[in-house]
PDB file of C-alpha atoms in Angstrom:
ATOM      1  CA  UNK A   1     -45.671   0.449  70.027  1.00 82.00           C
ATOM      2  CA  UNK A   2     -44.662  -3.205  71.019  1.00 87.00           C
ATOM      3  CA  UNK A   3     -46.328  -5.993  69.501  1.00 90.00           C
ATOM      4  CA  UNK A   4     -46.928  -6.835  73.549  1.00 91.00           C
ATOM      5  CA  UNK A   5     -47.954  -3.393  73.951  1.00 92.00           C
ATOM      6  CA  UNK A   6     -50.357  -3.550  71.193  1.00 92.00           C
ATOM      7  CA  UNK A   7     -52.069  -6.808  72.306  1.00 95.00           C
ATOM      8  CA  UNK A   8     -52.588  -5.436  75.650  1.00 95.00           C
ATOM      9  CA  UNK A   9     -54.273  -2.506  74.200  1.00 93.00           C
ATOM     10  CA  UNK A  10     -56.296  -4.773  72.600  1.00 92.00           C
ATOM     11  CA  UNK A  11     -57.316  -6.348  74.933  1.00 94.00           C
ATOM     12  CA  UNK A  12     -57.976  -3.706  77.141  1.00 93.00           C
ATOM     13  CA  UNK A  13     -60.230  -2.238  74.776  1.00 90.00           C
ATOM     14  CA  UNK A  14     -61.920  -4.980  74.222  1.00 90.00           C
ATOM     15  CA  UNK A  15     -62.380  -5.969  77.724  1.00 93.00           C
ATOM     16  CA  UNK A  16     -63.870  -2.366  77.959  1.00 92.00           C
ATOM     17  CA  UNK A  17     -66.461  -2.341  75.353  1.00 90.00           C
ATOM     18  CA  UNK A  18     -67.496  -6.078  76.482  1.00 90.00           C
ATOM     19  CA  UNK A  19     -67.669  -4.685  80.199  1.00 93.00           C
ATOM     20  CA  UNK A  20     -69.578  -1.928  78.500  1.00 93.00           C
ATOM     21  CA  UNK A  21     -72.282  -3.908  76.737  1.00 92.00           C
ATOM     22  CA  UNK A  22     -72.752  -6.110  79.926  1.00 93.00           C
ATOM     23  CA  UNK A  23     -73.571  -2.885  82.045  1.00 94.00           C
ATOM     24  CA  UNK A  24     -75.962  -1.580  79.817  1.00 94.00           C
ATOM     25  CA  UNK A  25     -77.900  -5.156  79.112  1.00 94.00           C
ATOM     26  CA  UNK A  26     -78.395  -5.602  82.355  1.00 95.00           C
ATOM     27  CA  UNK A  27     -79.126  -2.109  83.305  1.00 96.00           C
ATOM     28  CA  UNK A  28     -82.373  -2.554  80.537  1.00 96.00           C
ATOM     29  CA  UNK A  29     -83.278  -5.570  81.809  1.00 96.00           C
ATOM     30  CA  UNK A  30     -83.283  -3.722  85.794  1.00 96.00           C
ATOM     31  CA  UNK A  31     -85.499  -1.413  84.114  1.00 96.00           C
ATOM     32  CA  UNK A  32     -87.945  -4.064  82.809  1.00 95.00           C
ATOM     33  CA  UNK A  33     -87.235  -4.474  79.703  1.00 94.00           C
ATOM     34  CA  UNK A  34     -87.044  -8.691  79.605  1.00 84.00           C
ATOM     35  CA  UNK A  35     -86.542 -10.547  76.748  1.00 88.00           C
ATOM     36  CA  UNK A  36     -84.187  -8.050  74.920  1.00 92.00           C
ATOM     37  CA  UNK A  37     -80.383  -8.709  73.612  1.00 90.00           C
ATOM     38  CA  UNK A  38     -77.466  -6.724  73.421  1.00 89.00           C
ATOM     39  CA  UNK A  39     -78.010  -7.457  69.411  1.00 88.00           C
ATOM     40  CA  UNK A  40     -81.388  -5.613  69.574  1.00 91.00           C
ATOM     41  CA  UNK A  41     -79.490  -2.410  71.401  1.00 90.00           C
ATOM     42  CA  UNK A  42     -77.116  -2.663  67.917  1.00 89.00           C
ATOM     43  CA  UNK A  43     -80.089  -2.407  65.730  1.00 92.00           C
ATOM     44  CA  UNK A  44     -82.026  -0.253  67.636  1.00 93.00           C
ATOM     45  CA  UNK A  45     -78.927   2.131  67.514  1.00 89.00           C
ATOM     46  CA  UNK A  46     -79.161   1.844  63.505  1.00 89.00           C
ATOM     47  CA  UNK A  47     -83.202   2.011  63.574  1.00 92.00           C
ATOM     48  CA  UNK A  48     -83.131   5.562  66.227  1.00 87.00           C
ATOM     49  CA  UNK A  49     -81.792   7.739  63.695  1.00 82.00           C
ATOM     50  CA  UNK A  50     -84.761   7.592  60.789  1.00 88.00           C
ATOM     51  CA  UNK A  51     -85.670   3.725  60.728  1.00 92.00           C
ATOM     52  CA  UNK A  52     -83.980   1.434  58.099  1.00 94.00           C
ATOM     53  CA  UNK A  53     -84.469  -1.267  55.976  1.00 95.00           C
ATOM     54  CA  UNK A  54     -84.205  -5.326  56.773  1.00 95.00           C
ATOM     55  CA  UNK A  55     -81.265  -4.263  53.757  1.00 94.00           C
ATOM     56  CA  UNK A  56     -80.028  -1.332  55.594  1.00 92.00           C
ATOM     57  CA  UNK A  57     -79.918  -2.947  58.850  1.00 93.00           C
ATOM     58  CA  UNK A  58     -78.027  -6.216  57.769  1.00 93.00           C
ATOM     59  CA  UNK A  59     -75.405  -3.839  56.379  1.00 90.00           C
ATOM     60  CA  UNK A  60     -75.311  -2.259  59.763  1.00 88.00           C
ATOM     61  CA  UNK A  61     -75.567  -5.438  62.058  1.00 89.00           C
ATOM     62  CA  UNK A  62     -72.772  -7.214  59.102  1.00 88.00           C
ATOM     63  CA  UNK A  63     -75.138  -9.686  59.025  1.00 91.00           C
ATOM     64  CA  UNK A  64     -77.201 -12.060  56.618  1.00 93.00           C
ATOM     65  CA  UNK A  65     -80.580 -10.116  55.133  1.00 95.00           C
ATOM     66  CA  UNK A  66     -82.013 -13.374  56.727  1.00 96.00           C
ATOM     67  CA  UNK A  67     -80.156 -12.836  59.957  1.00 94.00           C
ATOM     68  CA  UNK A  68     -81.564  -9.142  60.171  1.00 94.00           C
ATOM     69  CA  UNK A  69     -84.833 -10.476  59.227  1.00 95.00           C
ATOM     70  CA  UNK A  70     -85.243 -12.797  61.663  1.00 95.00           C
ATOM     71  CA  UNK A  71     -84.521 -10.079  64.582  1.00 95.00           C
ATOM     72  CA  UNK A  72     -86.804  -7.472  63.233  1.00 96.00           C
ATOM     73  CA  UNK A  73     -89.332 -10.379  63.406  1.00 96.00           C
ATOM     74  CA  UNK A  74     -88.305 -11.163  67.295  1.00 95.00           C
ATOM     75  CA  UNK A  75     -88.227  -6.854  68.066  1.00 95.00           C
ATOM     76  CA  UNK A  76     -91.912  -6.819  66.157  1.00 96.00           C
ATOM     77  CA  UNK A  77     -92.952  -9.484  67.993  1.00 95.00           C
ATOM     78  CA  UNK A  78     -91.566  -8.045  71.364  1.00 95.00           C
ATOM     79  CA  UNK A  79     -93.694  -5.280  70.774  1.00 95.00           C
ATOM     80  CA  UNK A  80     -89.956  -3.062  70.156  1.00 96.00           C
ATOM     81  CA  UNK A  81     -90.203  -2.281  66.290  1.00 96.00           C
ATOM     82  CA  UNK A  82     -92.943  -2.335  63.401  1.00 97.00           C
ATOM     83  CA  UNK A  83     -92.728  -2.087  59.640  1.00 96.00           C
ATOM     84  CA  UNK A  84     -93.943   0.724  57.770  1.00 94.00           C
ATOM     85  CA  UNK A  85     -94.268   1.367  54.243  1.00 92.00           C
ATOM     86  CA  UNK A  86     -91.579   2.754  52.712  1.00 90.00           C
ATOM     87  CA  UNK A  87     -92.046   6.427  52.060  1.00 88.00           C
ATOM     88  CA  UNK A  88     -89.605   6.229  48.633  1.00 86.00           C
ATOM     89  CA  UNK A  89     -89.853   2.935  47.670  1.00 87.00           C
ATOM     90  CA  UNK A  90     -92.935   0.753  47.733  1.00 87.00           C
ATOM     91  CA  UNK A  91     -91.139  -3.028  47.356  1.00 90.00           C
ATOM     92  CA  UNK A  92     -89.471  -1.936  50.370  1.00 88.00           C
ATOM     93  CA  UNK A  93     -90.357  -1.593  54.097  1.00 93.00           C
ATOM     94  CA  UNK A  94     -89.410   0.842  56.800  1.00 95.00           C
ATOM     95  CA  UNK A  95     -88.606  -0.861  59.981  1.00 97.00           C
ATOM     96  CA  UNK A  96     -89.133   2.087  63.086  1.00 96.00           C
ATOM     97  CA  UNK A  97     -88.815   2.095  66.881  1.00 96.00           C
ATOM     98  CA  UNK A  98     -92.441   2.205  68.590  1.00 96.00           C
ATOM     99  CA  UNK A  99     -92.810   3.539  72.050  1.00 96.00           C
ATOM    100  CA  UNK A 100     -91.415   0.657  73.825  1.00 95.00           C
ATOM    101  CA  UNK A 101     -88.571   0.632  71.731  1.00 95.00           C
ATOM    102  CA  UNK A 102     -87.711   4.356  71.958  1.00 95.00           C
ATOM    103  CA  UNK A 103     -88.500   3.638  75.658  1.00 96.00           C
ATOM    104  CA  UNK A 104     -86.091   1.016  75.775  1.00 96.00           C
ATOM    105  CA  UNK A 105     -83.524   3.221  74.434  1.00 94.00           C
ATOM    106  CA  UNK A 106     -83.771   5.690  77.024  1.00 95.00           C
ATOM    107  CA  UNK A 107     -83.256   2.794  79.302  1.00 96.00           C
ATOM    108  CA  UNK A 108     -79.816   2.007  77.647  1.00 94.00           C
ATOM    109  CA  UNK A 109     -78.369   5.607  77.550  1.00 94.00           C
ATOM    110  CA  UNK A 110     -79.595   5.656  81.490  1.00 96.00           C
ATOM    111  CA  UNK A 111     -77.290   2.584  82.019  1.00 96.00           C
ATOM    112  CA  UNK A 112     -74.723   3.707  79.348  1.00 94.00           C
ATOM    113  CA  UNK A 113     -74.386   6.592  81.886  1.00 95.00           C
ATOM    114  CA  UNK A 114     -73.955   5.233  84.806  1.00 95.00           C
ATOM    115  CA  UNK A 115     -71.201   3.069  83.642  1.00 93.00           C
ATOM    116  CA  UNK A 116     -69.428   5.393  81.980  1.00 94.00           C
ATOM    117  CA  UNK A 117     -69.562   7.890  85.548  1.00 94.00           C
ATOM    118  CA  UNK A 118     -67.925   4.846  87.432  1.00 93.00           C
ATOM    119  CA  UNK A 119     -64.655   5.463  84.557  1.00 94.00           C
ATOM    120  CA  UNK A 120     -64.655   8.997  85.416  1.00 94.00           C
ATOM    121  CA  UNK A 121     -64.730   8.172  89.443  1.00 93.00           C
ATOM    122  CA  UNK A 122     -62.130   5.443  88.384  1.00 94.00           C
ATOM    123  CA  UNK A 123     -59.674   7.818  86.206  1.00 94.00           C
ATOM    124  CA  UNK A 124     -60.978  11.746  86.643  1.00 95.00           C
ATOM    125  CA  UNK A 125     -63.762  13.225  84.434  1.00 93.00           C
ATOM    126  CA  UNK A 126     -60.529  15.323  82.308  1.00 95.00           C
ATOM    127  CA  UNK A 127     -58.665  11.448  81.844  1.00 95.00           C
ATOM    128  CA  UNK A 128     -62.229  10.393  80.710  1.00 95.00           C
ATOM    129  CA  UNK A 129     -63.060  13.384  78.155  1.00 95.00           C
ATOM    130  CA  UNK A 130     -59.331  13.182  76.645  1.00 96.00           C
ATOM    131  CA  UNK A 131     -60.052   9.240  76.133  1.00 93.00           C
ATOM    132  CA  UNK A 132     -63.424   9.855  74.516  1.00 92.00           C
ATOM    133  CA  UNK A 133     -61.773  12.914  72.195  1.00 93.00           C
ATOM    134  CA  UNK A 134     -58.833  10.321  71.098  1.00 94.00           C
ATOM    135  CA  UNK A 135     -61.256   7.210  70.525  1.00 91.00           C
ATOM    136  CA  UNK A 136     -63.599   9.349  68.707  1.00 90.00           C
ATOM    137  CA  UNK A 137     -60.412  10.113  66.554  1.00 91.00           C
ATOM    138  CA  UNK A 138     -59.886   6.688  66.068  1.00 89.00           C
ATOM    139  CA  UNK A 139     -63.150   5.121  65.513  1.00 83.00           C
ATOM    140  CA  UNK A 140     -65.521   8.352  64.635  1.00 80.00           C
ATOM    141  CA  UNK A 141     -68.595   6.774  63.244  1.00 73.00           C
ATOM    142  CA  UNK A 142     -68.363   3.207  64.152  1.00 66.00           C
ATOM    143  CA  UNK A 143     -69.925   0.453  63.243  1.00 62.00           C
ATOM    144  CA  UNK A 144     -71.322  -0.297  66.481  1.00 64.00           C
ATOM    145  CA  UNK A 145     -71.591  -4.078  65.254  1.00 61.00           C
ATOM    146  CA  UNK A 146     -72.487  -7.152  67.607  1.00 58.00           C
ATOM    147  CA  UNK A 147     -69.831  -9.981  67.651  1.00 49.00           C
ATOM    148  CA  UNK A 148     -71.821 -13.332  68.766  1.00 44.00           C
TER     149      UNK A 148
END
């Protein structure tokens, strides 16, 4: 591949997953859920699976412990995450999803769908599997990191 054809693969991707994030922001915020970031869809992506550390999310987010700190304090104060003890470890703290956050999740896989169905009435559901199969090739586990 080019060096021109490269960049505008870049780019293309990029444009994509940008696109992407947009969509599914404000499809959570259509859905009522104000005051949340694309940054708190990262870490609630991390904190779905089995909840995670300040530590453990930092790592995820490739962020400062700080950084991660302060948005676990914005997503406990939002009413979207609280801090449990730590079943193996009692310096530490579990940070989980509560309701609203597990609702607000549902809220961005709702959105995450709909934008994703306009790409398959843009290039065929087939073009659309075949690009998700080769991505997940590339890329299978990740990190779903925020940029800004």
């Amino acid at each position: 591949m080019h060096t021109s054809e490269a960049m505008a693969l870049s780019a293309a991707l990029l444009a994509a997953a940008g696109g992407l994030t947009q969509r599914i922001h404000e499809g959570v915020v259509a859905r009522g859920f104000e005051g949340v970031r694309p940054a708190h869809g990262f870490a609630f992506a991390r904190l779905a699976s089995d909840g995670a550390t300040v530590t453990d999310l930092a790592a995820h987010l490739g962020v400062t412990k700080q950084a991660a700190s302060q948005l676990v304090d914005e997503m406990v104060r939002k009413g979207y995450a609280e801090r449990r003890p730590h079943p193996g470890d009692a310096r530490a703290r579990l940070i989980v999803l509560t309701g609203r956050g597990w609702e607000c999740t549902r809220a961005a896989e709702e959105a995450a769908a709909e934008a994703v169905r306009e790409w398959g009435d843009l290039v065929g559901e087939a073009e659309l599997r075949v690009l998700c199969r080769q991505l997940l090739r590339i890329a299978p586990d990740g990190p779903l990191r925020p940029v800004w």
